[in-house]
Coordinates of C-alpha atoms in Angstrom, one line a residue:
Chain X
X74 CA -38.0 50.6 -5.0
X75 CA -34.9 50.1 -5.6
X76 CA -33.7 47.8 -8.2
X77 CA -29.6 48.8 -8.7
X78 CA -26.8 47.8 -9.0
X79 CA -24.1 48.3 -6.8
X80 CA -22.4 45.6 -5.8
X81 CA -19.4 43.5 -7.1
X82 CA -19.3 39.8 -7.5
X83 CA -16.3 37.7 -7.9
X84 CA -16.1 35.9 -11.1
X85 CA -17.2 32.7 -11.6
X86 CA -16.1 29.6 -12.9
X87 CA -17.0 30.1 -16.9
X88 CA -17.6 26.0 -16.4
X89 CA -20.5 27.6 -14.4
X90 CA -21.7 30.4 -16.3
X91 CA -22.9 27.7 -18.6
X92 CA -24.7 25.7 -17.0
X93 CA -26.5 28.6 -15.1
X94 CA -27.1 29.6 -18.6
X95 CA -28.5 26.7 -19.6
X96 CA -30.9 26.4 -16.8
X97 CA -32.0 29.9 -17.4
X98 CA -32.8 29.7 -20.8
X99 CA -34.7 26.8 -20.5
X100 CA -36.9 28.0 -17.3
X101 CA -38.2 30.9 -20.2
X102 CA -38.3 28.5 -22.6
X103 CA -41.2 26.4 -20.1
X104 CA -42.5 29.7 -19.5
X105 CA -42.8 30.7 -22.9
X106 CA -43.9 27.8 -24.5
X107 CA -47.5 28.0 -22.6
X108 CA -48.2 31.7 -24.0
X109 CA -47.0 30.5 -27.1
X110 CA -48.8 27.3 -27.9
X111 CA -51.8 28.6 -26.8
X112 CA -51.5 31.6 -29.5
X113 CA -51.1 29.2 -32.4
X114 CA -53.6 26.6 -31.8
X115 CA -56.1 29.8 -31.5
X116 CA -55.2 30.3 -34.8
X117 CA -55.4 27.1 -36.4
X118 CA -58.1 24.1 -37.4
X119 CA -58.8 21.0 -35.8
X120 CA -57.1 19.5 -38.5
X121 CA -53.4 21.1 -38.0
X122 CA -53.9 20.3 -34.1
X123 CA -55.0 17.1 -34.3
X124 CA -52.4 15.8 -37.0
X125 CA -49.0 16.6 -37.8
X126 CA -48.8 20.5 -37.0
X127 CA -49.1 20.3 -33.3
X128 CA -46.4 22.8 -31.7
X129 CA -45.5 25.1 -35.2
X130 CA -46.9 28.0 -36.6
X131 CA -50.1 27.6 -38.2
X132 CA -50.0 27.1 -42.0
X133 CA -53.3 28.6 -42.5
X134 CA -54.1 31.4 -40.0
X135 CA -58.0 30.8 -38.8
X136 CA -59.4 34.4 -37.5
X137 CA -62.9 32.5 -37.9
X138 CA -61.6 30.8 -34.6
X139 CA -61.3 34.4 -32.9
X140 CA -64.6 34.8 -34.9
X141 CA -66.8 32.1 -33.2
X142 CA -65.3 33.1 -29.5
X143 CA -67.2 36.6 -30.6
X144 CA -70.2 35.4 -31.6
X145 CA -71.1 32.1 -30.2
X146 CA -69.0 32.3 -27.2
X147 CA -69.7 36.1 -26.7
X148 CA -66.4 37.1 -24.8
X149 CA -66.9 40.0 -26.1
X150 CA -69.6 40.6 -24.2
X151 CA -67.7 39.0 -20.7
X152 CA -64.9 41.3 -22.1
X153 CA -66.6 44.2 -21.3
X154 CA -68.3 42.5 -18.6
X155 CA -64.9 42.1 -17.2
X156 CA -63.7 46.1 -17.7
X157 CA -66.0 47.2 -15.5
X158 CA -66.6 45.0 -12.7
X159 CA -63.0 44.9 -12.5
X160 CA -62.6 49.4 -12.8
X161 CA -65.5 50.1 -10.5
X162 CA -64.3 47.7 -7.5
X163 CA -60.6 49.2 -8.1
X164 CA -62.5 52.4 -7.4
X165 CA -64.3 51.8 -4.9
X166 CA -60.8 49.9 -3.2
X167 CA -58.8 52.5 -3.8
X168 CA -61.1 55.3 -2.6
X169 CA -62.4 53.6 0.4
X170 CA -58.3 52.9 0.8
X171 CA -57.2 56.1 0.7
X172 CA -60.0 57.6 3.6
X173 CA -59.4 54.8 5.9
X174 CA -55.8 55.4 5.4
X175 CA -56.2 59.2 6.2
X176 CA -58.1 58.7 8.8
X177 CA -55.6 56.5 10.1
X178 CA -52.5 57.8 9.4
X179 CA -52.5 61.4 10.1
X180 CA -55.4 61.7 12.0
X181 CA -54.2 61.8 15.8
X182 CA -56.7 59.8 17.3
X183 CA -56.6 56.2 20.4
X184 CA -58.5 53.6 18.0
X185 CA -56.0 54.6 15.1
X186 CA -53.6 51.5 16.0
X187 CA -56.4 49.0 16.2
X188 CA -58.5 50.0 13.4
X189 CA -55.2 49.2 11.1
X190 CA -54.8 45.8 12.4
X191 CA -58.5 45.3 12.1
X192 CA -58.2 46.0 8.6
X193 CA -54.8 43.8 8.1
X194 CA -56.4 40.9 9.1
X195 CA -57.9 40.9 5.4
X196 CA -54.9 39.5 4.3
X197 CA -54.8 36.7 6.2
X198 CA -58.4 35.4 6.0
X199 CA -59.5 33.1 2.7
X200 CA -61.7 34.4 0.9
X201 CA -63.6 31.5 0.9
X202 CA -65.0 32.3 4.9
X203 CA -67.4 34.3 3.5
X204 CA -69.0 33.0 0.8
X205 CA -71.9 30.9 2.3
X206 CA -73.9 34.0 4.3
X207 CA -73.3 36.2 0.9
X208 CA -74.1 33.8 -0.8
X209 CA -77.4 33.3 1.2
X210 CA -77.9 36.5 2.0
X211 CA -77.9 37.6 -1.4
X212 CA -80.4 35.1 -2.6
X213 CA -82.8 35.7 0.4
X214 CA -82.8 39.3 -1.6
X215 CA -82.5 38.0 -4.9
X216 CA -79.2 40.2 -5.8
X217 CA -77.6 37.3 -7.6
X218 CA -77.0 37.7 -10.8
X219 CA -75.9 41.5 -11.1
X220 CA -72.4 43.2 -11.3
X221 CA -72.8 44.9 -8.3
X222 CA -72.9 41.2 -6.7
X223 CA -69.1 40.9 -8.1
X224 CA -68.0 44.5 -7.8
X225 CA -69.1 44.7 -3.5
X226 CA -67.0 41.6 -3.0
X227 CA -64.1 42.6 -4.8
X228 CA -63.8 45.7 -3.2
X229 CA -63.7 44.1 0.1
X230 CA -60.9 41.4 -0.6
X231 CA -59.0 44.1 -2.7
X232 CA -59.5 46.5 0.3
X233 CA -56.7 45.6 3.3
X234 CA -53.7 44.9 0.6
X235 CA -55.5 48.8 -1.2
X236 CA -55.2 50.4 2.7
X237 CA -51.1 48.8 3.3
X238 CA -50.5 50.0 0.5
X239 CA -51.9 53.2 0.6
X240 CA -50.4 53.9 4.2
X241 CA -46.9 53.0 2.9
X242 CA -47.1 55.8 0.2
X243 CA -49.0 58.5 2.6
X244 CA -46.2 58.6 5.3
X245 CA -44.2 59.5 2.5
X246 CA -46.1 63.1 2.4
X247 CA -44.7 65.8 4.4
X248 CA -46.2 66.6 7.8
X249 CA -45.9 70.0 6.9
X250 CA -48.2 70.4 4.4
X251 CA -50.9 68.7 5.9
X252 CA -49.8 71.9 8.8
X253 CA -49.8 74.6 6.1
X254 CA -52.9 73.5 5.0
X255 CA -54.9 73.9 8.2
X256 CA -53.5 77.3 8.5
X257 CA -54.3 78.3 5.0
X258 CA -58.1 76.9 6.1
X259 CA -58.5 73.6 5.0
X260 CA -60.8 71.5 7.1
X261 CA -59.7 67.7 7.2
X262 CA -62.0 67.1 4.2
X263 CA -59.8 70.3 2.5
X264 CA -56.5 68.5 3.5
X265 CA -57.7 65.5 2.5
X266 CA -58.9 66.2 -1.2
X267 CA -56.2 69.4 -1.4
X268 CA -53.7 67.7 -0.6
X269 CA -53.2 64.0 -0.1
X270 CA -55.2 62.8 -3.4
X271 CA -53.2 64.3 -5.6
X272 CA -50.0 63.4 -3.9
X273 CA -51.1 60.0 -3.9
X274 CA -51.0 60.1 -7.4
X275 CA -48.1 56.8 -7.5
X276 CA -50.4 54.6 -5.0
X277 CA -53.0 55.1 -7.9
X278 CA -50.9 52.8 -10.4
X279 CA -49.6 50.5 -7.3
X280 CA -52.8 49.3 -5.6
X281 CA -54.5 50.0 -9.9
X282 CA -51.9 46.8 -10.9
X283 CA -52.4 44.9 -7.7
X284 CA -56.3 44.7 -7.5
X285 CA -56.9 44.3 -11.1
X286 CA -55.2 41.0 -11.2
X287 CA -57.0 40.0 -8.3
X288 CA -60.9 41.1 -9.9
X289 CA -60.0 40.4 -13.6
X290 CA -59.2 36.4 -12.8
X291 CA -60.7 35.8 -9.8
X292 CA -62.8 33.2 -10.3
X293 CA -64.2 31.3 -7.5
X294 CA -67.4 34.1 -6.6
X295 CA -67.8 35.0 -10.4
X296 CA -68.3 30.7 -10.7
X297 CA -70.6 30.4 -7.3
X298 CA -72.5 34.1 -7.5
X299 CA -73.3 34.6 -11.4
X300 CA -75.8 32.2 -13.0
X301 CA -76.5 33.7 -16.0
X302 CA -74.7 34.2 -19.6
X303 CA -75.4 38.7 -19.7
X304 CA -73.1 38.9 -16.2
X305 CA -70.2 36.9 -16.6
X306 CA -67.1 37.7 -16.6
X307 CA -63.8 36.1 -18.2
X308 CA -62.8 33.5 -16.4
X309 CA -66.4 32.0 -16.2
X310 CA -66.9 32.6 -19.7
X311 CA -64.0 30.6 -20.5
X312 CA -65.4 27.7 -18.5
X313 CA -68.5 27.8 -20.4
X314 CA -67.1 27.9 -23.5
X315 CA -65.1 25.2 -23.0
X316 CA -68.6 23.3 -22.0
X317 CA -69.6 24.7 -25.7
X318 CA -66.5 23.4 -27.9
X319 CA -65.2 20.1 -26.1
X320 CA -63.9 19.2 -29.1
X321 CA -63.1 22.1 -31.3
X322 CA -60.2 23.9 -29.9
X323 CA -59.7 26.4 -32.0
X324 CA -62.0 28.5 -30.9
X325 CA -61.4 27.7 -27.0
X326 CA -57.7 29.0 -27.7
X327 CA -59.3 32.1 -29.2
X328 CA -61.0 33.1 -25.7
X329 CA -57.8 31.9 -23.6
X330 CA -56.2 34.4 -26.1
X331 CA -58.8 37.1 -25.6
X332 CA -58.7 36.4 -22.1
X333 CA -55.0 36.7 -21.7
X334 CA -53.3 38.9 -24.2
X335 CA -54.3 42.2 -23.0
X336 CA -53.0 42.0 -19.6
X337 CA -49.4 41.0 -21.1
X338 CA -49.4 43.2 -23.7
X339 CA -49.5 45.7 -21.1
X340 CA -47.3 44.1 -19.2
X341 CA -44.7 44.4 -21.7
X342 CA -44.9 48.2 -21.7
X343 CA -45.1 48.6 -18.2
X344 CA -43.0 45.1 -16.2
X345 CA -41.2 47.1 -14.4
X346 CA -43.9 48.5 -12.6
X347 CA -46.3 45.8 -12.8
X348 CA -43.0 43.6 -10.9
X349 CA -42.4 46.5 -8.4
X350 CA -46.7 47.2 -7.5
X351 CA -46.3 43.0 -6.7
X352 CA -42.9 44.2 -4.7
X353 CA -44.2 47.0 -2.6
X354 CA -47.9 44.8 -1.9
X355 CA -45.8 42.3 -0.5
X356 CA -42.5 43.1 1.4
X357 CA -44.1 45.7 2.8
X358 CA -46.7 43.8 4.9
Chain H
X50 CA -43.8 54.9 10.6
X51 CA -45.2 55.8 13.8
X52 CA -42.1 58.2 14.7
X53 CA -43.0 60.6 11.7
X54 CA -46.9 60.4 13.5
X55 CA -45.5 61.5 16.9
X56 CA -43.6 64.0 15.0
X57 CA -47.1 65.7 13.4
X58 CA -49.2 65.4 17.1
X59 CA -47.0 68.0 18.5
X60 CA -47.3 69.6 15.6
X61 CA -51.2 68.9 15.4
X62 CA -53.6 72.4 14.6
X63 CA -55.9 72.9 17.8
X64 CA -59.2 71.6 15.9
X65 CA -62.6 73.2 16.7
X66 CA -64.6 70.5 19.1
X67 CA -63.3 67.3 19.8
X68 CA -67.6 65.8 18.8
X69 CA -66.7 67.2 15.0
X70 CA -63.2 65.1 15.0
X71 CA -64.8 61.9 15.8
X72 CA -67.6 62.6 13.6
X73 CA -64.4 63.0 10.5
X74 CA -62.9 59.7 11.3
X75 CA -65.7 57.9 11.8
X76 CA -67.5 59.4 7.8
X77 CA -63.6 58.8 6.3
X78 CA -63.7 55.1 7.8
X79 CA -67.3 54.5 7.0
X80 CA -66.5 53.4 3.4
X81 CA -63.8 50.8 4.3
X82 CA -65.1 49.6 7.4
X83 CA -69.1 49.2 5.9
X84 CA -66.9 46.8 3.3
X85 CA -65.0 44.7 5.0
X86 CA -67.9 44.1 8.0
X87 CA -70.4 43.5 5.7
X88 CA -68.7 40.9 3.4
X89 CA -65.8 39.5 5.5
X90 CA -66.2 39.9 9.2
X91 CA -69.8 39.9 9.5
X92 CA -70.3 36.7 7.9
X93 CA -68.0 34.9 9.1
X94 CA -69.6 35.7 12.7
X95 CA -72.6 33.7 10.9
X96 CA -70.7 31.1 9.5
X97 CA -69.0 30.3 12.9
X98 CA -72.7 30.5 14.5
X99 CA -74.1 28.5 11.6
X100 CA -71.4 25.9 11.8
X101 CA -73.0 24.7 14.6
X102 CA -76.4 24.0 13.1
X103 CA -78.0 21.6 11.0
X104 CA -79.2 24.1 7.8
X105 CA -79.9 23.6 4.5
X106 CA -79.7 27.4 4.0
X107 CA -83.8 28.4 3.7
X108 CA -85.5 27.1 6.9
X109 CA -84.1 28.0 9.7
X110 CA -81.6 25.6 11.2
X111 CA -80.8 23.5 14.4
X112 CA -78.5 23.9 17.1
X113 CA -76.4 20.9 17.1
X114 CA -73.2 22.0 18.9
X115 CA -70.6 20.9 17.3
X116 CA -71.5 17.8 15.9
X117 CA -70.0 18.8 12.3
X118 CA -66.9 19.6 13.3
X119 CA -66.7 15.9 14.7
X120 CA -68.6 15.2 10.9
X121 CA -66.1 16.3 9.5
X122 CA -63.3 14.6 10.7
X123 CA -64.8 11.2 11.2
X124 CA -67.4 10.9 8.4
X125 CA -65.8 9.3 5.0
X126 CA -68.4 10.0 2.7
X127 CA -67.6 13.7 3.5
X128 CA -64.2 13.6 1.5
X129 CA -62.7 16.3 4.4
X130 CA -59.9 14.4 5.3
X131 CA -59.4 13.4 1.8
X132 CA -59.1 17.3 0.8
X133 CA -57.3 18.5 3.6
X134 CA -54.6 16.1 2.6
X135 CA -54.4 16.8 -1.2
X136 CA -53.8 21.0 0.3
X137 CA -51.1 19.9 2.3
X138 CA -49.2 17.4 -0.6
X139 CA -49.9 20.9 -2.3
X140 CA -48.7 22.7 0.3
X141 CA -45.7 20.8 0.6
X142 CA -44.8 20.7 -2.6
X143 CA -44.9 24.1 -2.5
X144 CA -42.9 25.5 0.2
X145 CA -40.1 22.5 -0.8
X146 CA -40.1 22.6 -4.9
X147 CA -41.1 26.0 -5.7
X148 CA -39.9 27.9 -3.2
X149 CA -36.1 26.9 -3.3
X150 CA -36.3 26.6 -7.1
X151 CA -37.6 30.2 -6.7
X152 CA -34.7 31.1 -4.4
X153 CA -32.2 29.4 -6.7
X154 CA -33.9 31.7 -9.5
X155 CA -34.0 34.4 -7.8
X156 CA -30.0 33.9 -6.2
X157 CA -29.0 33.1 -10.0
X158 CA -30.4 36.5 -11.4
X159 CA -28.7 38.6 -8.5
X160 CA -25.4 37.5 -10.2
X161 CA -25.8 40.4 -12.5
X162 CA -25.8 38.0 -16.3
X163 CA -26.5 39.1 -19.3
X164 CA -30.3 39.3 -19.8
X165 CA -30.8 39.7 -16.3
X166 CA -34.2 42.1 -17.0
X167 CA -35.4 40.0 -19.6
X168 CA -35.3 36.8 -17.3
X169 CA -37.0 38.4 -14.6
X170 CA -39.7 39.7 -17.1
X171 CA -40.2 36.4 -18.9
X172 CA -40.3 34.0 -15.2
X173 CA -43.2 36.3 -14.3
X174 CA -45.2 36.3 -16.9
X175 CA -47.5 33.1 -15.3
X176 CA -48.3 35.1 -12.5
X177 CA -50.8 37.4 -14.5
X178 CA -52.4 34.9 -16.3
X179 CA -55.8 33.7 -15.3
X180 CA -55.9 30.4 -13.4
X181 CA -58.9 29.8 -15.6
X182 CA -56.6 30.5 -18.6
X183 CA -53.8 28.5 -17.1
X184 CA -56.4 25.2 -16.3
X185 CA -57.5 25.5 -20.0
X186 CA -54.1 25.7 -21.2
X187 CA -52.7 22.4 -19.0
X188 CA -55.9 20.5 -19.8
X189 CA -54.6 20.8 -23.9
X190 CA -51.8 19.6 -23.0
X191 CA -52.4 17.0 -20.9
X192 CA -55.0 15.2 -23.3
X193 CA -54.4 11.6 -23.5
X194 CA -55.3 11.6 -26.9
X195 CA -53.9 15.2 -29.5
X196 CA -52.3 16.9 -25.6
X197 CA -48.6 17.5 -26.0
X198 CA -47.2 15.1 -23.5
X199 CA -48.5 12.2 -24.7
X200 CA -47.6 13.1 -28.2
X201 CA -43.7 13.7 -26.5
X202 CA -43.7 11.1 -24.9
X203 CA -44.6 8.8 -28.1
X204 CA -42.0 11.0 -30.4
X205 CA -39.1 9.9 -27.7
X206 CA -40.0 6.0 -27.3
X207 CA -41.8 6.6 -24.0
X208 CA -45.0 5.5 -24.9
X209 CA -45.3 3.1 -22.1
X210 CA -45.5 6.5 -19.8
X211 CA -48.7 7.6 -21.6
X212 CA -51.6 8.0 -19.1
X213 CA -54.6 9.9 -19.2
X214 CA -53.2 12.0 -16.8
X215 CA -56.0 13.9 -15.6
X216 CA -58.2 11.0 -14.9
X217 CA -56.4 8.5 -13.4
X218 CA -56.0 8.5 -9.9
X219 CA -52.4 7.9 -9.8
X220 CA -51.4 11.0 -11.5
X221 CA -55.0 13.1 -11.1
X222 CA -53.2 15.5 -8.3
X223 CA -50.1 15.4 -9.8
X224 CA -51.0 17.5 -12.8
X225 CA -52.8 19.8 -11.0
X226 CA -49.6 20.4 -8.5
X227 CA -47.2 21.1 -11.6
X228 CA -49.4 23.8 -13.6
X229 CA -49.8 25.6 -9.5
X230 CA -46.3 25.0 -8.6
X231 CA -45.0 26.1 -12.4
X232 CA -47.8 29.2 -12.6
X233 CA -46.3 30.6 -9.0
X234 CA -42.5 30.2 -8.9
X235 CA -42.1 33.4 -11.2
X236 CA -44.1 35.3 -8.0
X237 CA -41.9 34.3 -4.7
X238 CA -38.6 34.7 -7.4
X239 CA -39.7 38.4 -7.4
X240 CA -40.2 39.2 -4.1
X241 CA -36.5 37.2 -3.5
X242 CA -34.6 38.9 -6.3
X243 CA -36.1 41.9 -4.7
X244 CA -34.7 40.8 -1.5
X245 CA -31.6 40.0 -2.7
X246 CA -31.3 42.9 -4.7
X247 CA -31.6 44.9 -1.6
X248 CA -28.9 43.6 0.7
X249 CA -26.2 45.7 1.9
X250 CA -23.6 46.4 -0.5
X251 CA -21.3 46.7 1.9
X252 CA -22.3 43.3 3.7
X253 CA -21.3 41.8 0.3
X254 CA -17.9 43.2 0.4
X255 CA -17.1 42.6 3.8
X256 CA -17.5 38.4 3.4
X257 CA -15.6 38.9 0.5
X258 CA -12.6 40.3 1.8
X259 CA -12.6 37.5 3.6
X260 CA -12.4 35.4 1.3
X261 CA -15.6 33.9 0.6
X262 CA -16.5 32.6 -2.5
X263 CA -20.2 34.0 -4.5
X264 CA -22.1 30.6 -2.9
X265 CA -20.4 31.8 0.4
X266 CA -22.0 35.3 0.2
X267 CA -25.3 33.9 -0.7
X268 CA -25.5 31.3 1.7
X269 CA -24.2 32.7 4.9
X270 CA -25.2 36.7 3.9
X271 CA -27.7 37.0 1.5
X272 CA -30.1 34.4 2.6
X273 CA -30.1 34.9 6.1
X274 CA -31.1 39.2 5.2
X275 CA -33.7 37.7 3.4
X276 CA -35.5 35.5 5.8
X277 CA -38.1 38.0 6.4
X278 CA -38.7 38.1 2.2
X279 CA -38.4 34.1 2.7
X280 CA -40.9 33.2 5.8
X281 CA -43.6 36.0 3.9
X282 CA -43.7 33.5 0.2
X283 CA -44.4 30.4 3.0
X284 CA -46.5 32.0 4.3
X285 CA -47.9 32.8 1.3
X286 CA -47.9 29.2 -0.2
X287 CA -49.0 27.4 2.5
X288 CA -52.3 29.8 3.0
X289 CA -52.3 30.3 -1.1
X290 CA -52.3 25.6 -1.0
X291 CA -54.8 25.4 1.9
X292 CA -57.6 28.2 -0.5
X293 CA -56.3 26.0 -4.5
X294 CA -59.5 26.6 -5.4
X295 CA -59.7 26.9 -9.9
X296 CA -56.9 24.9 -11.1
X297 CA -58.6 21.6 -9.6
X298 CA -62.3 23.2 -10.7
X299 CA -60.8 23.2 -14.1
X300 CA -58.1 20.6 -14.0
X301 CA -60.1 18.0 -13.1
X302 CA -63.0 19.2 -11.6
X303 CA -62.0 17.7 -8.2
X304 CA -62.5 14.0 -9.4
X305 CA -62.3 11.3 -10.5
X306 CA -64.4 9.7 -7.7
X307 CA -63.2 12.9 -5.4
X308 CA -59.4 11.8 -5.3
X309 CA -58.5 15.3 -6.1
X310 CA -61.2 17.3 -3.6
X311 CA -59.9 20.5 -2.4
X312 CA -62.0 21.8 0.6
X313 CA -62.9 24.6 -1.1
X314 CA -64.4 22.6 -4.1
X315 CA -65.5 20.8 -1.2
X316 CA -67.4 23.4 0.7
X317 CA -68.5 24.2 -3.2
X318 CA -70.4 20.8 -3.8
X319 CA -72.3 21.0 -0.1
X320 CA -74.5 24.5 -0.9
X321 CA -74.7 23.2 -4.6
X322 CA -74.9 19.7 -4.5
X323 CA -75.6 19.1 -0.9
X324 CA -78.0 21.8 0.7
X325 CA -75.7 21.3 3.5
X326 CA -75.5 25.0 4.5
X327 CA -74.2 24.4 8.1
X328 CA -71.5 21.8 7.0
X329 CA -70.3 24.4 4.4
X330 CA -70.4 26.9 7.0
X331 CA -68.2 24.5 9.4
X332 CA -65.9 24.2 6.3
X333 CA -65.5 27.6 5.8
X334 CA -64.5 28.1 9.7
X335 CA -62.2 25.2 9.4
X336 CA -60.4 26.9 6.5
X337 CA -59.4 30.5 8.4
X338 CA -59.4 28.0 11.2
X339 CA -55.9 26.6 9.2
X340 CA -54.8 29.5 7.3
X341 CA -54.6 31.5 10.7
X342 CA -53.0 28.4 12.8
X343 CA -50.2 28.4 9.6
X344 CA -49.3 31.5 9.5
X345 CA -48.2 32.0 13.1
X346 CA -47.0 28.8 13.1
X347 CA -44.5 29.5 10.4
X348 CA -43.7 32.9 12.3
X349 CA -43.1 31.3 15.4
X350 CA -40.5 29.0 13.2
X351 CA -38.8 31.4 11.8
X352 CA -38.4 33.8 14.9
X353 CA -36.3 30.3 16.8
X354 CA -34.6 30.1 13.6
X355 CA -33.1 33.4 14.2
X356 CA -30.0 34.1 16.0

C-alpha cells in the first residue's frame, strides 16, 4: 500500500486552515473521549461517577473494580476463551484459504475462475443467512456450548476475505519459482509447502489482523450459540456482566477496559500495518 | 492477474497424469469447500426450503408455499415493516451523513496538514472496539440519571432537552444511529484516504496548472478517481445497516415496544421467543435478497454516473 506524499498543494488561506484544524481536533476529541471516559470510570466508585467527579481523573484509583470483574464477572476466563476461539479460527481460515488460493491461482484448470467467484459470494452474504439451520443442526447434534461451535462458523465467515487477500499476495510471487521447484522435483504439495507458504508471510499478518477483529468482536453467533458461562467469549461476557451489575458501574468499566485495551495497545504500536490490512481487504475487492 | 496466469500456463511443466492433478486440486480446495458449503451455502439452501414451511424447529414442517413471505409484509404483529424501515433509516444516515463526513475528513487529511498520521490513527480507533463495548459505553452516556449527555445539557442550561434517551420512543432509534455512525466514520475515512493518497500526482499537477484551487482539484480530479472506493463504501454502509444487530441488542434491546426492531433482532426473536423457525428462515432469505439487491443496484447506479 503506497501512502507516500508525492504531490504538491497550493497554499491555502490561513483562516480556512484554522477552521480545518478546529474541526479535526474536535473530531479527534469525540473519538478519544469515550475511551478516556471508559478508562477513568473503570477506576472510580459509584460515589465519584454519580457525584461531582464525572469526567475527571479518579481521585482514588479503585483497582478493586478489576478484581470484581475478574472474580465475579469471570472476565479472565472469557478473555482466555476469546483468545482461544480467535486464534484457532484465524489458523484454520488462513490454512484453508492458502490451500484454496493455491489451487485457484497457481494450478491450471478449467473451473478456477468459477471457483474463485463462488468463494467471493461470501463477501456479500450476511452471517444471519445461515444462523437458523446451523443452530438447529448444532442443537440436534448436542454441539452447542463448545469452543468448536464458534470456531467453525468463524473460520467459514472469514474465509472469503482471507482468500481475497491471499490472492492479492500470491499473484505477486514470481511463477519462475514454481517452475524451478518443479524442475528440482517438487510436486504441487512440495511447491506449496516449501515455496508458497514461506513466501506468503506478509499475508499472514494482513489476514490475521482482519480475522482477529472479526472474531474477537463477534457478538451475534456467540450470543445465540453459547449459553453456558464456561465457553462465553468477551462480548457475551460483557453483556452478562452488565446484566449482573446494573447499578455498579466500576466493574463494568473494568470489563470494557479488559476487552478493549489489549487491542488498542497493539494498535498504537502497529497502527500502519493494521490500517493497511483494512485497506487491502476492502480496496482489492 | 490473469495475464500473469496465462504466461505461467505456457511454461507449465507436464504433470504425471490428469487424474493425479485433479485429485490434488480437489484436496487443496477441500478444507475451504467443506467450511464454505457446510456453514454458508448448504444452510442457505436449507433456509430457502424452510422459508416455505410452517416449522417450529423440531417436528417436521408443513409446506405452506409463500405464506410466510406474504405474512411478513402484511401481518403487523411480526413487525417486519418496522424492522425494515429502521434498517433503511440507519442505511440512509450512513450513506448521507456518515459517508460525506468521512469523505470530507479523508480529503482534508490528504491536504498534508501537520499531525495527519495522528488524526488518522485516532479516527480509526473506534473501528477496533467491539460493538458490545461501544454499546455499553453509550448506555452510560445516555443514562437518564447519571449519564454525561443529560448532565451536559443541565450544565448548559438546557435541562428541558433532557430525555430518557433509550427508553423514549422518539429518541430510541436515534440513540442507536448516533453510535453506529460515529464508530464507522473512521473505517470509511481510511479507505477514502488511501484512495486520495493514491491519486496520480500528474493529474493533480495538470489540474493545478490549469488554475484549479485545492477544492476544485478535490472535486474534479480526486473524487472522480476514487469513485470505485466510494462505491465500495456505499455498499458496505448499506449492507452493514441491513445487518445491524449488536448495537440494537445492547442499547435498546429492540424496545421500547419493538420500536427499534431491526431484521436481525426479529430473526433472533422468531427462534427463541416465538419458535417460528419457518418465519425465521424467511427473514434470513429476505436479508440475503436485500443485501444482494442493494449491492447490485448501487453498482449499477455508479456505472450510469460514469462519464
